[in-house]
Short mmCIF file of C-alpha atoms and ligand atoms in Angstrom, two decimals:
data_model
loop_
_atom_site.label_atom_id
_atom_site.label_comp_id
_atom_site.label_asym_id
_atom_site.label_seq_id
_atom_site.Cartn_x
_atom_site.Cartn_y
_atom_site.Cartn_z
CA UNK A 1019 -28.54 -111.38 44.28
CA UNK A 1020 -29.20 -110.74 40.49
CA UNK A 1021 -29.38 -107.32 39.23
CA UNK A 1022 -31.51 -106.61 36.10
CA UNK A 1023 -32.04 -103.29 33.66
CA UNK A 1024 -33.61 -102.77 30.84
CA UNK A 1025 -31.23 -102.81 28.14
CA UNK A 1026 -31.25 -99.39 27.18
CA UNK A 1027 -30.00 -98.73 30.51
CA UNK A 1028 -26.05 -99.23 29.05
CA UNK A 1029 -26.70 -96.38 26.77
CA UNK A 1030 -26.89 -94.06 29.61
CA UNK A 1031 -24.27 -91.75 30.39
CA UNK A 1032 -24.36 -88.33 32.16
CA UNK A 1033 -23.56 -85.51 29.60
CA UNK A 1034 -22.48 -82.98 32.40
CA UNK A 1035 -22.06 -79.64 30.53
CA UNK A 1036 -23.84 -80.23 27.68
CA UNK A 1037 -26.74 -80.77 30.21
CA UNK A 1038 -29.86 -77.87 29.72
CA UNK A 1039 -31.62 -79.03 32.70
CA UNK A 1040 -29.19 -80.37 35.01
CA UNK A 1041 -29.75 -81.71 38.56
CA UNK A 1042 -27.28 -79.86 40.09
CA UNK A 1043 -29.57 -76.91 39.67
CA UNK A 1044 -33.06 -76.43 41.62
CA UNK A 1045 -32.63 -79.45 43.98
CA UNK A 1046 -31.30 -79.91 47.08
CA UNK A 1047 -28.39 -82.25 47.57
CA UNK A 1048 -28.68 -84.40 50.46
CA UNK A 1049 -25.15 -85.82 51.89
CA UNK A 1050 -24.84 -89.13 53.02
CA UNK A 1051 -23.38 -90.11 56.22
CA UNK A 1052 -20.20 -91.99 54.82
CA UNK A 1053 -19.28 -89.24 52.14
CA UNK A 1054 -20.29 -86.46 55.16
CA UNK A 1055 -17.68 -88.33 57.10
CA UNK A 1056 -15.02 -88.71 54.25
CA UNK A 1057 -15.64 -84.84 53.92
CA UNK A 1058 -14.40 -84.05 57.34
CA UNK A 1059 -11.34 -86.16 57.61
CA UNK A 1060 -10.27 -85.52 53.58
CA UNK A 1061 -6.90 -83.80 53.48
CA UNK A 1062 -6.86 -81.87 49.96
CA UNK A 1063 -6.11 -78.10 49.11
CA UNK A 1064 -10.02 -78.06 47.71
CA UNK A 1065 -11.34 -79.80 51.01
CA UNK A 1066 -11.81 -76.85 53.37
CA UNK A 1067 -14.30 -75.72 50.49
CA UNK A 1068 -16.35 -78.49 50.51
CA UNK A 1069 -16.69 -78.56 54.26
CA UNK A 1070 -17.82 -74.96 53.97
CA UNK A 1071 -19.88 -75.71 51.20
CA UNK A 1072 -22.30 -77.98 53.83
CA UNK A 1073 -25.29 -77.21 55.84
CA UNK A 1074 -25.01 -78.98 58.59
CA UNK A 1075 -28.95 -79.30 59.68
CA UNK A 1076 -31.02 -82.77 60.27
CA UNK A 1077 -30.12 -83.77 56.69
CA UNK A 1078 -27.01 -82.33 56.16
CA UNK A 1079 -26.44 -80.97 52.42
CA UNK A 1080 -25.13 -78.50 50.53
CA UNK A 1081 -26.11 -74.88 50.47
CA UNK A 1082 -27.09 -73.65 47.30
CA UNK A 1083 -25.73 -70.45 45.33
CA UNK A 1084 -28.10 -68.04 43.47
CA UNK A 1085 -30.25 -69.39 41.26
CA UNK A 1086 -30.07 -72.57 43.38
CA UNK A 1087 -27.22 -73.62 41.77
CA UNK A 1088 -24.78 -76.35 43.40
CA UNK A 1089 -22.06 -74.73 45.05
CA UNK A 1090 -19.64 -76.91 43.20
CA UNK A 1091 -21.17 -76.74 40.00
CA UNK A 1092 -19.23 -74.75 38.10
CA UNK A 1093 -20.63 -71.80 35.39
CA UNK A 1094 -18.95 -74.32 32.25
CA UNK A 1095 -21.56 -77.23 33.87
CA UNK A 1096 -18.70 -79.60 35.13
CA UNK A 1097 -18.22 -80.72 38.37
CA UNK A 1098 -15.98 -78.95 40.97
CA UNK A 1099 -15.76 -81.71 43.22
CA UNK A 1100 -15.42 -84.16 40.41
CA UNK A 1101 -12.09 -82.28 38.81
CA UNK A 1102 -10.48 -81.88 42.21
CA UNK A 1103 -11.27 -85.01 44.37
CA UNK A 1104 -12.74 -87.49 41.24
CA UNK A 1105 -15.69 -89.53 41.09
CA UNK A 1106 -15.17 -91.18 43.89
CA UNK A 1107 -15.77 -88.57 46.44
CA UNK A 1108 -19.75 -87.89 44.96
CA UNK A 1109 -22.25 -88.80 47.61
CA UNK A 1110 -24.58 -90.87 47.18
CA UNK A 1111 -26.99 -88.90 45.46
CA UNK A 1112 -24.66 -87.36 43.10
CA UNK A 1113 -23.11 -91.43 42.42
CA UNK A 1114 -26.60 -92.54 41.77
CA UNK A 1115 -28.90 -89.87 40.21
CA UNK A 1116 -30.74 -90.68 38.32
CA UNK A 1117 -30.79 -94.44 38.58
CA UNK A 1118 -33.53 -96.19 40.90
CA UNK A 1119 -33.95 -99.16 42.26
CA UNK A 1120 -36.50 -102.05 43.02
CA UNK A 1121 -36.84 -105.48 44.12
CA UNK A 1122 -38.60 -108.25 42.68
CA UNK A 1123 -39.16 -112.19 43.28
CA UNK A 1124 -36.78 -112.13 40.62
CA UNK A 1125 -34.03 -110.39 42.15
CA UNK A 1126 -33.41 -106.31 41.91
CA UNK A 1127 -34.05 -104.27 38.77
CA UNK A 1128 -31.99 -100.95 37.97
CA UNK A 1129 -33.53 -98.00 35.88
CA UNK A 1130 -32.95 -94.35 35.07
CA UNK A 1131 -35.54 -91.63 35.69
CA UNK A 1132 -37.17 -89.85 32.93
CA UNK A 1133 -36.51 -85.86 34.95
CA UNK A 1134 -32.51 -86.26 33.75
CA UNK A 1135 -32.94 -85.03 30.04
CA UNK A 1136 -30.21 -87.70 28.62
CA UNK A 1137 -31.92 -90.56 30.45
CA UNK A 1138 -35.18 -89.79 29.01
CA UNK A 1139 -33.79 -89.00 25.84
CA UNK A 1140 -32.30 -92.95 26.17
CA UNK A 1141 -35.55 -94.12 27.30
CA UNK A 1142 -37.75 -92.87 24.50
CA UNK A 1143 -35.43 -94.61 21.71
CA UNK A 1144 -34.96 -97.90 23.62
CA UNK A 1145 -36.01 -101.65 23.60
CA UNK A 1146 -38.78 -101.86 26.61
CA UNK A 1147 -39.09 -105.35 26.67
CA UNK A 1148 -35.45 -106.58 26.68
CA UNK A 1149 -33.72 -106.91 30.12
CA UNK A 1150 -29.95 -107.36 30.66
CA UNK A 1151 -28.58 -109.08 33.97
CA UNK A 1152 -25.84 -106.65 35.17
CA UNK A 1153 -24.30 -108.34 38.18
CA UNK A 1154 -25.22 -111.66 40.05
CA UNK A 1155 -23.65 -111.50 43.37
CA UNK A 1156 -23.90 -114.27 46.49
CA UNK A 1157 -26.07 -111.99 48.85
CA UNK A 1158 -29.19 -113.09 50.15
CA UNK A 1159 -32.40 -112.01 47.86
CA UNK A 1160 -34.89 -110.79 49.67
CA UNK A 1161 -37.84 -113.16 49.87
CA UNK A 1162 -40.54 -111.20 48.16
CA UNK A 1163 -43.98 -113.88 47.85
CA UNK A 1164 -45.61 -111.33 44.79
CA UNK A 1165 -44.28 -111.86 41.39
CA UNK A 1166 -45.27 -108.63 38.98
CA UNK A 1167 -43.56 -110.50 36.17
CA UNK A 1168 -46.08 -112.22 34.18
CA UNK A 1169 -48.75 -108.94 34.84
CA UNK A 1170 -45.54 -106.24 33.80
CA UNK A 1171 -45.19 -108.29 30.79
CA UNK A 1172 -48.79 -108.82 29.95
CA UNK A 1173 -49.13 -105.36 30.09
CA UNK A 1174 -46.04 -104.88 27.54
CA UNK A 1175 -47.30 -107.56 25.43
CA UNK A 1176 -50.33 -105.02 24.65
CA UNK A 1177 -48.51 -101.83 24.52
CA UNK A 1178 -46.29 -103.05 22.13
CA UNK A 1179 -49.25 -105.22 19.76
CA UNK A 1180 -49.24 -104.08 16.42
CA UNK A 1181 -52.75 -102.22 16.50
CA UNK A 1182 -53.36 -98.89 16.95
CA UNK A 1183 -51.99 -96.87 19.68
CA UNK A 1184 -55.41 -95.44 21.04
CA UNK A 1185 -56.41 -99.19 20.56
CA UNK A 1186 -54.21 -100.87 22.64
CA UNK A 1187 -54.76 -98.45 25.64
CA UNK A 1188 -58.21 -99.67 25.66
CA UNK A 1189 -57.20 -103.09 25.34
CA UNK A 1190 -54.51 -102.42 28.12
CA UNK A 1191 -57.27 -100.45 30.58
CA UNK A 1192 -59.64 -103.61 29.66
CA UNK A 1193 -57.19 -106.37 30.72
CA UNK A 1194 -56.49 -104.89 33.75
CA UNK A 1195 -60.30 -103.51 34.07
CA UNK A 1196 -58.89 -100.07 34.84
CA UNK A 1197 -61.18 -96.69 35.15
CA UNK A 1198 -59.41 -93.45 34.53
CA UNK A 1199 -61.01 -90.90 37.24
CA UNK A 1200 -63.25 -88.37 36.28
CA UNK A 1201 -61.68 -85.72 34.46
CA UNK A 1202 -62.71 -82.77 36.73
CA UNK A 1203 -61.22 -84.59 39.79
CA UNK A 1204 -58.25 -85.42 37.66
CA UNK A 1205 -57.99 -81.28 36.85
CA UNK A 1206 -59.25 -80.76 40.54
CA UNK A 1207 -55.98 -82.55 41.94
CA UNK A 1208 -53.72 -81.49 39.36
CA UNK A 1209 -54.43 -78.13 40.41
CA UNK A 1210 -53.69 -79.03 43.55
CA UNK A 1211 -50.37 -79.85 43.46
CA UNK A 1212 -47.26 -78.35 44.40
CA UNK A 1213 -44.92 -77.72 41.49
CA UNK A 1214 -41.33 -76.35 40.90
CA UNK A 1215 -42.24 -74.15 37.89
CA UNK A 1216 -46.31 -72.46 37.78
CA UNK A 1217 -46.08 -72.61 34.47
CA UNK A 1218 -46.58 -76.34 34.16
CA UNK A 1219 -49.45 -76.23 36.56
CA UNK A 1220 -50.85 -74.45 33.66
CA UNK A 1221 -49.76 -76.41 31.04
CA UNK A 1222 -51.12 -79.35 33.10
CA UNK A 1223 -54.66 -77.50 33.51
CA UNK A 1224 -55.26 -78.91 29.73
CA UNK A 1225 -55.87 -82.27 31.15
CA UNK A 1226 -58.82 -84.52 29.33
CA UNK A 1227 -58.43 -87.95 28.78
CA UNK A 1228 -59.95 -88.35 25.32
CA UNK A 1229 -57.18 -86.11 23.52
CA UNK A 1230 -55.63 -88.20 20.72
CA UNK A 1231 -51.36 -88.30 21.35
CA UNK A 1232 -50.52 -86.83 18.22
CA UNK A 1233 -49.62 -89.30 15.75
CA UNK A 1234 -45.70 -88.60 15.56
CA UNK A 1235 -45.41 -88.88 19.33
CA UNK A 1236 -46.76 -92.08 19.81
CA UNK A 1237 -43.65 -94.48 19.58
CA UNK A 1238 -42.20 -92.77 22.45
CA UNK A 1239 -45.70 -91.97 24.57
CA UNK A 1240 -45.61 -96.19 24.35
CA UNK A 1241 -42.24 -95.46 25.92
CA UNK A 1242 -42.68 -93.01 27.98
CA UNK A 1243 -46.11 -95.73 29.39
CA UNK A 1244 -43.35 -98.77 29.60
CA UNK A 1245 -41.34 -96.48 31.88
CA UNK A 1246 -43.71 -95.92 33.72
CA UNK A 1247 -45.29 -99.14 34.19
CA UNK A 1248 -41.58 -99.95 35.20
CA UNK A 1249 -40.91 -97.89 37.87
CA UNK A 1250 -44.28 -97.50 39.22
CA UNK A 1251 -45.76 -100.96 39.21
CA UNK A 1252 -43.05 -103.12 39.83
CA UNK A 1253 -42.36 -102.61 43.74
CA UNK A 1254 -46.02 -103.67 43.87
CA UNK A 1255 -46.88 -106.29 46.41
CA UNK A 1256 -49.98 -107.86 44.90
CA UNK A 1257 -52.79 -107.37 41.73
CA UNK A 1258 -54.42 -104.59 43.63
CA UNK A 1259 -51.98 -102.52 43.86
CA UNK A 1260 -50.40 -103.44 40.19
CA UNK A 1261 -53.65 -102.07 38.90
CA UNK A 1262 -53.50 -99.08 40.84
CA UNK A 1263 -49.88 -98.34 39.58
CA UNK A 1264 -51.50 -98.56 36.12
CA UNK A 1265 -54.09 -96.76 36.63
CA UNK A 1266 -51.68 -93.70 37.63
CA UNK A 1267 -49.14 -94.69 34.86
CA UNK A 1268 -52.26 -94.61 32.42
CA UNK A 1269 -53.52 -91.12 33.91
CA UNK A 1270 -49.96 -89.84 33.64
CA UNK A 1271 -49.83 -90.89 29.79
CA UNK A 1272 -53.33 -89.30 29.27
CA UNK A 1273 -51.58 -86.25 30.96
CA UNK A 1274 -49.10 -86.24 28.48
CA UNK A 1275 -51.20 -86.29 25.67
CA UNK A 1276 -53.39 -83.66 26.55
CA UNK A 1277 -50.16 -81.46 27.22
CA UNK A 1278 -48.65 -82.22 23.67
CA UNK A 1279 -51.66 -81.56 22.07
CA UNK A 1280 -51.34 -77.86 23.25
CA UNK A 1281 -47.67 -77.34 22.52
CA UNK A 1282 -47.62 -78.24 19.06
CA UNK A 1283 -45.07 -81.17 20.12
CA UNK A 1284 -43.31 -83.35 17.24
CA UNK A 1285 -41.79 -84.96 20.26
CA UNK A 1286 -42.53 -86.07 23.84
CA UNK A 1287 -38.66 -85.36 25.41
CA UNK A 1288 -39.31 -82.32 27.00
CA UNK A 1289 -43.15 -82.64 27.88
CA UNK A 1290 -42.18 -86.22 29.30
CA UNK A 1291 -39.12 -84.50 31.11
CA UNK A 1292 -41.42 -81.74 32.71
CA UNK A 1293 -43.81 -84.21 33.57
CA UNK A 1294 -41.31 -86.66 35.71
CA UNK A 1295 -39.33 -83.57 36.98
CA UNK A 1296 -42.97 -82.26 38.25
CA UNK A 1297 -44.76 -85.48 39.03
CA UNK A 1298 -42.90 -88.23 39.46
CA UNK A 1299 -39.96 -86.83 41.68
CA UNK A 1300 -42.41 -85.11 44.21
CA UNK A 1301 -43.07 -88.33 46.57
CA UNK A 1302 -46.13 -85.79 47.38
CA UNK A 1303 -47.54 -85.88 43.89
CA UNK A 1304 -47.05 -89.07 42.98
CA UNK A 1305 -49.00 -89.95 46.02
CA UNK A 1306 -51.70 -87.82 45.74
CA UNK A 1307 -52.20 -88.53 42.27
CA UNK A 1308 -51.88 -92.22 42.86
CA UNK A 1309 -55.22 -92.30 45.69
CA UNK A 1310 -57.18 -90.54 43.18
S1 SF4 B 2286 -29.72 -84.25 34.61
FE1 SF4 B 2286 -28.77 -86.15 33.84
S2 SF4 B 2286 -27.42 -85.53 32.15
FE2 SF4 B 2286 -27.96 -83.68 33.32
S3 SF4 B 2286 -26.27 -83.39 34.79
FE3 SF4 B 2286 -27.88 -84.58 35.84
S4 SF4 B 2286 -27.37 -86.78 35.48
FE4 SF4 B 2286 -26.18 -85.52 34.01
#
């Protein structure tokens, strides 16, 4: 099995305190069955703590302190659990976030997700098109008959021509004879939505798909679309559905540009951080947004 990334993905590392928006905060932290059951046999002085620290319900996780904060997050931003038992006792979650995964015909691809502020920050300066093979191990690939390669790299081919930006999202919506939705029903739905913070559902209320991405923000909106063309269209298991993917990832990056145009952005970080943080990690809104 051959593991891919795009070769920013090296650059990532988790800055931990000198995180502004960090995951430990506002989400709840699923435990894993192996790391729930290395939790209740662990001998440590710090281990009666973390088995208090649990929730035992259908999922068990951790119960969150005030302000939803992680109950092992500490008020410097470092990691409890991390000082006392190391790395090595993170669940799953924790171990992973915020890398996901897919599978290809070509084997499994690794990437980070745009809602961890140093991960997008990563994304938005890095090489799209370049793809590093991280481990090649003897298990079985899975035998997957659709291969998104030549249509994911078509697509990249476009986005990264050396025409205008506003002209090569026509050119990209015309090779893949993609129709944004109406704008109403695009407003309708955003509306619609459910969203950690009301305030973005306002900021997302500004939605029309002819705003122009202001000019210094469109190296990284490119970005920001080759991230999401990434993670959204390659698990797809034929054209149709590749062109659906696009047609979200292209509504998302119209999305984006109609927010920046009402913030006064120089850059898309933070916009493109609310965004995934409200869009992309709600399985719900990504969905809904994705049969529109
Ligand atoms: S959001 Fe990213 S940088 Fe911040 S604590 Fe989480 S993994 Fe680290």
């Amino acid at each position: 099995m051959k593991l891919y990334a795009p070769s920013y993905y090296k650059d990532f590392k988790c800055i931990a305190d000198k995180c502004k928006h960090s995951c430990c905060v506002g989400w709840e932290i699923d435990i894993d069955s192996d790391t729930l059951q290395a939790y209740q046999t662990i001998s440590h002085p710090y281990a009666e703590t973390v088995r208090n620290s649990i929730d035992d319900g259908e999922t068990p996780h951790f119960r969150l302190f005030g302000d939803d904060r992680c109950p092992h997050l500490r008020g410097d931003g470092l990691c409890e659990l991390i000082l006392q038992l190391g790395e090595d006792s993170l669940c799953e979650i924790c171990r992973e976030h915020p890398r996901f995964y897919h599978e290809t015909a070509r084997g499994m691809e690794v990437g980070i997700g745009m809602s961890c502020e140093e991960a997008c920050r990563v994304i938005l300066g890095g090489d799209y098109r370049s793809f590093v093979l991280l481990e090649d191990t003897p298990a079985m690939q899975e035998d997957i008959p659709f291969d998104i390669h030549p249509l994911r790299e078509r697509a990249y081919e476009i986005l990264s021509s050396p025409c205008p930006y506003a002209k090569r999202l026509h050119a990209l919506a015309a090779a893949f004879d993609i129709t944004l939705a109406p704008d109403e029903q695009v407003r309708t739905v955003l509306a619609s939505l459910e969203y950690l913070d009301c305030a973005h559902k306002e900021l997302f209320a500004c939605y029309a798909s002819d705003s122009v991405m202001p000019a210094a923000c469109e190296r990284e909106a490119e970005r920001v679309l080759a991230y999401l063309i990434f993670r959204h269209c390659s698990p797809s298991w034929d054209e149709t559905d590749f062109r659906i993917a696009l047609r979200f990832c292209m509504t998302c990056e119209r999305l984006l540009a109609s927010a920046a145009q009402t913030t006064d952005a120089s850059t898309l970080c933070s916009l493109a951080r609310i965004f995934s943080e409200e869009i992309e990690y709600s399985e719900d809104n990504t969905q809904t947004l994705m049969e529109l």
